[in-house]
Coordinates of N, CA and C in Angstrom, one line a residue:
X47 N 92.0 22.3 -14.0 CA 92.0 20.9 -13.7 C 93.4 20.4 -13.5
X48 N 93.6 19.7 -12.4 CA 94.9 19.1 -12.2 C 94.9 17.7 -12.9
X49 N 95.9 17.5 -13.7 CA 96.0 16.2 -14.4 C 97.3 15.5 -13.9
X50 N 97.3 14.2 -13.9 CA 98.4 13.4 -13.5 C 99.0 12.8 -14.8
X51 N 100.2 13.1 -15.1 CA 100.9 12.5 -16.3 C 101.2 11.1 -16.0
X52 N 100.7 10.1 -16.7 CA 101.0 8.7 -16.5 C 102.0 8.2 -17.6
X53 N 102.2 8.9 -18.7 CA 103.2 8.5 -19.7 C 103.7 9.7 -20.3
X54 N 105.0 10.0 -20.2 CA 105.6 11.1 -20.8 C 105.9 10.9 -22.2
X55 N 105.7 11.9 -23.1 CA 106.0 11.8 -24.5 C 105.4 10.5 -25.2
X56 N 104.1 10.3 -24.9 CA 103.4 9.2 -25.5 C 103.4 9.3 -27.0
X57 N 103.4 10.5 -27.6 CA 103.4 10.7 -29.0 C 103.9 12.1 -29.3
X58 N 104.4 12.3 -30.6 CA 104.7 13.6 -31.0 C 104.1 13.8 -32.4
X59 N 103.5 15.0 -32.6 CA 102.8 15.3 -33.9 C 102.6 16.8 -34.0
X60 N 102.8 17.3 -35.2 CA 102.6 18.7 -35.5 C 103.3 19.7 -34.6
X61 N 104.5 19.3 -34.1 CA 105.3 20.2 -33.3 C 104.9 20.2 -31.8
X62 N 104.1 19.2 -31.4 CA 103.6 19.1 -30.0 C 104.1 17.7 -29.5
X63 N 104.4 17.7 -28.2 CA 104.7 16.4 -27.5 C 103.4 16.1 -26.7
X64 N 102.9 14.9 -26.9 CA 101.6 14.5 -26.2 C 101.9 13.6 -25.1
X65 N 101.5 14.0 -23.9 CA 101.6 13.2 -22.7 C 100.3 12.5 -22.3
X66 N 100.3 11.3 -21.9 CA 99.1 10.6 -21.5 C 98.9 11.1 -20.0
X67 N 97.6 11.4 -19.8 CA 97.2 12.0 -18.5 C 95.9 11.4 -18.0
X68 N 95.7 11.6 -16.7 CA 94.4 11.1 -16.0 C 94.0 12.2 -15.1
X69 N 92.6 12.4 -15.0 CA 92.1 13.3 -14.1 C 91.9 12.6 -12.7
X70 N 91.6 13.4 -11.7 CA 91.3 12.9 -10.4 C 90.2 11.9 -10.4
X71 N 89.2 12.1 -11.3 CA 88.1 11.2 -11.4 C 88.3 9.9 -12.3
X72 N 89.5 9.8 -12.8 CA 89.9 8.6 -13.6 C 89.7 8.7 -15.1
X73 N 89.4 9.9 -15.6 CA 89.3 10.0 -17.0 C 90.7 10.1 -17.7
X74 N 90.9 9.3 -18.7 CA 92.2 9.2 -19.3 C 92.2 10.0 -20.6
X75 N 93.3 10.8 -20.9 CA 93.4 11.6 -22.1 C 94.8 11.9 -22.4
X76 N 95.0 12.9 -23.2 CA 96.3 13.3 -23.6 C 96.4 14.9 -23.6
X77 N 97.5 15.4 -23.2 CA 97.8 16.8 -23.1 C 99.0 17.1 -23.9
X78 N 98.9 18.3 -24.7 CA 99.9 18.7 -25.6 C 100.8 19.7 -24.9
X79 N 102.1 19.6 -25.2 CA 103.0 20.7 -24.8 C 103.9 21.0 -26.0
X80 N 104.2 22.3 -26.2 CA 104.9 22.7 -27.4 C 106.4 22.5 -27.2
X81 N 107.0 21.9 -28.2 CA 108.5 21.8 -28.2 C 109.1 21.2 -27.0
X82 N 108.4 20.4 -26.3 CA 109.0 19.7 -25.1 C 109.0 20.6 -23.9
X83 N 108.3 21.8 -23.9 CA 108.3 22.7 -22.8 C 107.5 22.1 -21.6
X84 N 108.2 22.1 -20.5 CA 107.5 21.5 -19.3 C 107.4 22.5 -18.2
X85 N 107.4 23.8 -18.5 CA 107.4 24.8 -17.4 C 106.2 24.8 -16.5
X86 N 105.0 24.3 -17.1 CA 103.8 24.3 -16.3 C 103.4 22.9 -15.8
X87 N 104.4 22.0 -15.9 CA 104.1 20.6 -15.4 C 104.8 20.3 -14.1
X88 N 104.1 19.9 -13.1 CA 104.7 19.6 -11.8 C 104.9 18.1 -11.8
X89 N 106.1 17.6 -11.5 CA 106.4 16.2 -11.5 C 105.6 15.5 -10.5
X90 N 105.2 14.3 -10.8 CA 104.4 13.4 -10.0 C 105.2 12.1 -9.8
X91 N 105.3 11.5 -8.7 CA 105.9 10.3 -8.5 C 105.1 9.4 -7.5
X92 N 105.4 8.1 -7.4 CA 104.6 7.3 -6.4 C 104.7 7.8 -5.0
X93 N 105.7 8.5 -4.7 CA 105.9 9.0 -3.3 C 105.0 10.3 -3.0
X94 N 104.4 10.8 -4.1 CA 103.6 12.0 -4.0 C 102.1 11.6 -3.7
X95 N 101.7 11.7 -2.4 CA 100.3 11.2 -2.1 C 99.2 12.1 -2.6
X96 N 99.5 13.1 -3.4 CA 98.4 13.9 -3.9 C 97.9 13.5 -5.3
X97 N 98.4 12.3 -5.8 CA 98.0 11.9 -7.1 C 96.6 11.4 -7.2
X98 N 95.9 11.0 -6.2 CA 94.6 10.5 -6.2 C 93.9 10.6 -4.9
X99 N 92.6 10.8 -4.9 CA 91.9 10.8 -3.6 C 91.5 9.4 -3.3
X100 N 91.7 8.5 -4.2 CA 91.3 7.1 -4.0 C 92.4 6.2 -3.5
X101 N 93.7 6.6 -3.7 CA 94.8 5.8 -3.2 C 96.0 6.7 -3.0
X102 N 96.9 6.2 -2.1 CA 98.2 6.9 -1.9 C 99.2 5.9 -1.3
X103 N 100.4 6.3 -1.4 CA 101.5 5.4 -0.8 C 101.9 6.0 0.5
X104 N 101.9 5.1 1.5 CA 102.2 5.5 2.9 C 103.2 4.4 3.4
X105 N 104.5 4.9 3.5 CA 105.6 4.0 3.9 C 105.6 2.8 2.9
X106 N 105.4 1.6 3.4 CA 105.5 0.4 2.6 C 104.1 -0.1 2.1
X107 N 103.1 0.7 2.4 CA 101.7 0.3 2.0 C 101.2 1.2 0.8
X108 N 100.4 0.6 0.0 CA 99.6 1.3 -1.0 C 98.2 1.3 -0.5
X109 N 97.7 2.4 0.1 CA 96.5 2.5 0.8 C 95.4 3.0 -0.2
X110 N 94.2 2.3 -0.2 CA 93.2 2.7 -1.1 C 91.8 2.6 -0.5
X111 N 90.8 3.2 -1.2 CA 89.5 3.1 -0.7 C 88.9 1.8 -1.2
X112 N 87.7 1.4 -0.6 CA 87.1 0.1 -1.0 C 86.7 0.2 -2.5
X113 N 86.7 -0.9 -3.2 CA 86.3 -1.0 -4.6 C 87.2 -0.3 -5.5
X114 N 88.5 -0.2 -5.1 CA 89.5 0.4 -6.0 C 89.9 -0.8 -7.0
X115 N 89.8 -0.4 -8.3 CA 90.1 -1.4 -9.3 C 91.5 -1.4 -9.8
X116 N 91.9 -2.5 -10.3 CA 93.2 -2.6 -11.0 C 93.3 -1.6 -12.1
X117 N 92.2 -1.5 -12.9 CA 92.2 -0.6 -14.0 C 92.4 0.9 -13.6
X118 N 91.8 1.3 -12.5 CA 92.0 2.7 -12.0 C 93.4 2.9 -11.5
X119 N 94.0 1.9 -10.8 CA 95.4 2.1 -10.4 C 96.3 2.2 -11.6
X120 N 96.1 1.4 -12.6 CA 96.9 1.4 -13.8 C 96.7 2.6 -14.6
X121 N 95.6 3.3 -14.5 CA 95.4 4.6 -15.2 C 96.3 5.6 -14.6
X122 N 96.7 5.5 -13.4 CA 97.6 6.5 -12.8 C 99.0 6.0 -12.8
X123 N 99.2 4.7 -12.6 CA 100.6 4.1 -12.6 C 100.6 3.0 -13.7
X124 N 100.8 3.5 -15.0 CA 100.6 2.6 -16.1 C 101.5 1.3 -16.1
X125 N 102.6 1.4 -15.5 CA 103.5 0.2 -15.4 C 103.3 -0.7 -14.2
X126 N 102.3 -0.4 -13.4 CA 102.1 -1.1 -12.1 C 101.8 -2.6 -12.4
X127 N 102.4 -3.4 -11.5 CA 102.1 -4.9 -11.6 C 101.5 -5.2 -10.2
X128 N 100.3 -5.8 -10.2 CA 99.5 -6.1 -9.0 C 99.4 -7.6 -9.0
X129 N 99.8 -8.2 -7.8 CA 99.7 -9.6 -7.6 C 99.0 -10.0 -6.4
X130 N 98.3 -11.2 -6.5 CA 97.7 -11.8 -5.3 C 98.5 -13.1 -5.2
X131 N 99.3 -13.2 -4.2 CA 100.3 -14.3 -4.1 C 101.2 -14.2 -5.3
X132 N 101.3 -15.3 -6.1 CA 102.2 -15.2 -7.3 C 101.4 -15.0 -8.6
X133 N 100.1 -14.8 -8.5 CA 99.3 -14.6 -9.7 C 99.1 -13.1 -9.9
X134 N 99.4 -12.7 -11.2 CA 99.2 -11.3 -11.5 C 97.7 -11.0 -11.7
X135 N 97.2 -10.0 -11.2 CA 95.8 -9.6 -11.3 C 95.7 -8.5 -12.3
X136 N 94.9 -8.7 -13.3 CA 94.8 -7.7 -14.4 C 93.5 -6.9 -14.5
X137 N 92.4 -7.4 -13.8 CA 91.1 -6.8 -13.7 C 90.5 -6.9 -12.4
X138 N 89.5 -6.2 -12.1 CA 88.7 -6.3 -10.9 C 89.3 -5.5 -9.7
X139 N 88.7 -5.7 -8.5 CA 89.1 -4.9 -7.3 C 90.4 -5.5 -6.7
X140 N 91.2 -4.6 -6.1 CA 92.4 -5.0 -5.4 C 91.9 -5.3 -3.9
X141 N 92.7 -6.1 -3.2 CA 92.4 -6.5 -1.9 C 93.5 -6.3 -0.9
X142 N 93.2 -6.1 0.3 CA 94.3 -6.0 1.4 C 95.2 -7.2 1.3
X143 N 96.5 -7.0 1.3 CA 97.5 -8.1 1.2 C 98.0 -8.3 -0.2
X144 N 97.3 -7.8 -1.2 CA 97.9 -7.9 -2.5 C 99.2 -7.1 -2.6
X145 N 100.0 -7.4 -3.5 CA 101.3 -6.7 -3.7 C 101.2 -5.9 -5.0
X146 N 101.9 -4.7 -4.9 CA 101.9 -3.9 -6.1 C 103.4 -3.4 -6.3
X147 N 103.8 -3.4 -7.5 CA 105.2 -2.9 -7.9 C 104.9 -1.7 -8.8
X148 N 105.5 -0.6 -8.4 CA 105.4 0.7 -9.1 C 106.8 1.2 -9.2
X149 N 107.3 1.4 -10.5 CA 108.6 2.0 -10.8 C 109.7 1.3 -10.0
X150 N 109.6 -0.1 -10.0 CA 110.6 -0.9 -9.3 C 110.6 -1.0 -7.8
X151 N 109.5 -0.3 -7.2 CA 109.4 -0.4 -5.8 C 108.2 -1.2 -5.4
X152 N 108.3 -2.0 -4.4 CA 107.2 -2.9 -4.0 C 106.4 -2.4 -2.7
X153 N 105.1 -2.5 -2.8 CA 104.3 -2.1 -1.7 C 103.2 -3.2 -1.4
X154 N 102.6 -3.2 -0.2 CA 101.6 -4.1 0.1 C 100.3 -3.3 0.1
X155 N 99.3 -3.7 -0.5 CA 98.0 -3.0 -0.6 C 97.2 -3.1 0.7
X156 N 96.7 -2.0 1.1 CA 95.8 -2.0 2.3 C 94.5 -1.3 1.9
X157 N 93.4 -2.0 1.7 CA 92.1 -1.4 1.3 C 91.4 -1.0 2.6
X158 N 91.1 0.3 2.8 CA 90.5 0.7 4.0 C 89.2 0.0 4.2
X159 N 89.0 -0.7 5.3 CA 87.8 -1.4 5.7 C 88.0 -2.9 5.5
X160 N 88.9 -3.3 4.6 CA 89.1 -4.8 4.3 C 90.1 -5.3 5.3
X161 N 89.7 -5.4 6.6 CA 90.6 -5.8 7.6 C 90.8 -7.4 7.7
X162 N 89.9 -8.1 7.1 CA 90.1 -9.6 7.1 C 90.8 -10.1 5.9
X163 N 91.2 -9.2 5.0 CA 92.0 -9.5 3.8 C 91.3 -10.4 2.8
X164 N 89.9 -10.2 2.7 CA 89.2 -11.1 1.7 C 88.9 -10.3 0.4
X165 N 89.3 -9.0 0.3 CA 89.0 -8.2 -0.8 C 87.7 -7.5 -0.8
X166 N 86.9 -7.6 0.2 CA 85.6 -7.0 0.3 C 85.5 -6.3 1.7
X167 N 84.6 -5.3 1.7 CA 84.3 -4.6 3.0 C 82.9 -5.0 3.4
X168 N 82.8 -5.9 4.4 CA 81.5 -6.4 4.9 C 81.5 -6.4 6.4
X169 N 80.4 -6.8 7.0 CA 80.3 -6.8 8.5 C 81.4 -7.8 9.1
X170 N 81.8 -8.7 8.3 CA 82.9 -9.6 8.8 C 84.2 -8.8 9.2
X171 N 84.4 -7.7 8.5 CA 85.6 -6.9 8.8 C 85.3 -6.1 10.1
X172 N 84.1 -5.7 10.3 CA 83.8 -5.1 11.6 C 84.0 -6.0 12.8
X173 N 83.6 -7.3 12.6 CA 83.9 -8.3 13.7 C 85.4 -8.5 13.9
X174 N 86.2 -8.6 12.9 CA 87.6 -8.8 13.1 C 88.2 -7.6 13.9
X175 N 87.7 -6.4 13.6 CA 88.3 -5.2 14.3 C 87.9 -5.3 15.8
X176 N 86.7 -5.7 16.1 CA 86.3 -5.8 17.5 C 87.1 -7.0 18.2
X177 N 87.3 -8.1 17.5 CA 88.1 -9.2 18.0 C 89.6 -8.7 18.3
X178 N 90.1 -7.9 17.3 CA 91.5 -7.4 17.5 C 91.6 -6.4 18.7
X179 N 90.5 -5.6 18.8 CA 90.5 -4.6 19.9 C 90.6 -5.2 21.3
X180 N 89.9 -6.4 21.4 CA 89.9 -7.1 22.7 C 91.0 -8.1 22.8
X181 N 91.8 -8.2 21.8 CA 93.0 -9.1 21.9 C 92.8 -10.5 21.5
X182 N 91.7 -10.8 20.9 CA 91.5 -12.2 20.5 C 92.2 -12.6 19.2
X183 N 92.5 -11.6 18.3 CA 93.2 -11.8 17.1 C 94.3 -10.7 16.9
X184 N 95.3 -11.1 16.2 CA 96.4 -10.1 15.8 C 96.2 -9.8 14.3
X185 N 96.2 -8.5 14.0 CA 96.2 -8.1 12.6 C 97.6 -7.9 12.0
X186 N 97.7 -8.3 10.8 CA 99.0 -8.0 10.1 C 99.1 -6.5 9.9
X187 N 100.3 -6.1 9.5 CA 100.5 -4.6 9.4 C 99.6 -4.0 8.4
X188 N 99.4 -4.6 7.2 CA 98.5 -4.0 6.2 C 97.0 -4.1 6.7
X189 N 96.7 -5.2 7.4 CA 95.3 -5.3 7.9 C 95.0 -4.2 9.0
X190 N 96.1 -3.9 9.8 CA 95.9 -2.8 10.8 C 95.7 -1.5 10.1
X191 N 96.4 -1.2 9.0 CA 96.2 0.0 8.2 C 94.8 0.0 7.6
X192 N 94.4 -1.1 7.1 CA 93.0 -1.2 6.5 C 91.9 -1.0 7.6
X193 N 92.2 -1.5 8.8 CA 91.2 -1.5 9.9 C 91.0 -0.1 10.4
X194 N 92.0 0.8 10.3 CA 91.8 2.2 10.8 C 91.0 3.0 9.8
X195 N 89.7 2.8 9.8 CA 88.8 3.4 8.8 C 88.5 4.8 9.1
X196 N 88.7 5.3 10.3 CA 88.4 6.7 10.6 C 89.7 7.5 10.6
X197 N 90.8 6.9 10.3 CA 92.1 7.5 10.1 C 92.6 8.3 11.3
X198 N 92.4 7.7 12.5 CA 92.9 8.4 13.7 C 94.2 7.7 14.3
X199 N 94.7 6.7 13.5 CA 95.9 6.1 13.9 C 95.8 4.9 14.9
X200 N 94.5 4.6 15.2 CA 94.2 3.5 16.2 C 93.2 2.6 15.6
X201 N 93.1 1.4 16.1 CA 92.1 0.4 15.7 C 91.2 0.3 16.9
X202 N 89.9 0.8 16.8 CA 89.0 0.8 17.9 C 87.6 0.5 17.5
X203 N 86.7 0.3 18.4 CA 85.3 0.0 18.0 C 84.7 1.1 17.0
X204 N 85.2 2.3 17.1 CA 84.8 3.4 16.2 C 85.0 3.0 14.7
X205 N 86.1 2.3 14.5 CA 86.4 1.8 13.1 C 85.4 0.7 12.7
X206 N 85.0 -0.1 13.6 CA 84.0 -1.1 13.4 C 82.7 -0.5 13.0
X207 N 82.3 0.6 13.7 CA 81.1 1.3 13.4 C 81.2 2.0 12.0
X208 N 82.3 2.5 11.6 CA 82.5 3.1 10.3 C 82.3 2.1 9.2
X209 N 82.8 0.9 9.4 CA 82.5 -0.2 8.4 C 81.1 -0.5 8.3
X210 N 80.4 -0.7 9.4 CA 79.0 -1.0 9.3 C 78.1 0.1 8.7
X211 N 78.5 1.3 9.0 CA 77.7 2.4 8.4 C 78.0 2.5 6.9
X212 N 79.2 2.2 6.5 CA 79.5 2.2 5.0 C 78.8 1.1 4.3
X213 N 78.8 -0.1 5.0 CA 78.2 -1.3 4.4 C 76.7 -1.0 4.1
X214 N 76.0 -0.2 5.0 CA 74.6 0.0 4.7 C 74.3 1.3 4.0
X215 N 75.4 2.0 3.5 CA 75.3 3.2 2.7 C 75.2 4.5 3.4
X216 N 75.4 4.5 4.7 CA 75.3 5.8 5.5 C 76.5 6.7 5.4
X217 N 77.7 6.1 5.1 CA 78.9 6.9 4.9 C 79.8 6.2 3.9
X218 N 80.9 6.9 3.5 CA 81.9 6.3 2.7 C 83.2 6.2 3.5
X219 N 84.0 5.3 3.1 CA 85.3 5.2 3.8 C 86.4 5.9 2.8
X220 N 87.2 6.7 3.4 CA 88.2 7.5 2.6 C 89.6 7.2 3.2
X221 N 90.6 7.6 2.4 CA 91.9 7.4 2.8 C 92.4 8.6 3.6

């Protein structure tokens, strides 16, 4: 099992150094290493996109799947600060346009599918994508990242379809 270390040397006891870790499915625990030996530990940083299948950092965006919670993000990045405007968000789902600070670096959150930046993935997002496609609205940078639900680098009616299919449970949206 690959674990992500979220806190180095969280404790020491009986000759072991205990690191706080999280699995890919979000289970939090502790792993022991003898005498500080780190030979089998691969460093993980916010710039490493392999830390989660639910979110990753891409340039200035923190890209995540729908229904990503603050708690799940903090299980991987324990010192992360998430804000909606000037208000810190401590629980619940993150939304497109929220800001996150990780290790002193700031990113804008883009939730795949949340193209209208209301924090939910609904048919309204599908409509925004179609309106953007025909030039009736302009999407912000993070909304454009969120709108590209099929990850082909473009915002097209296919992304609108992906949202509608996910909304009725026929598929999932991934990063």
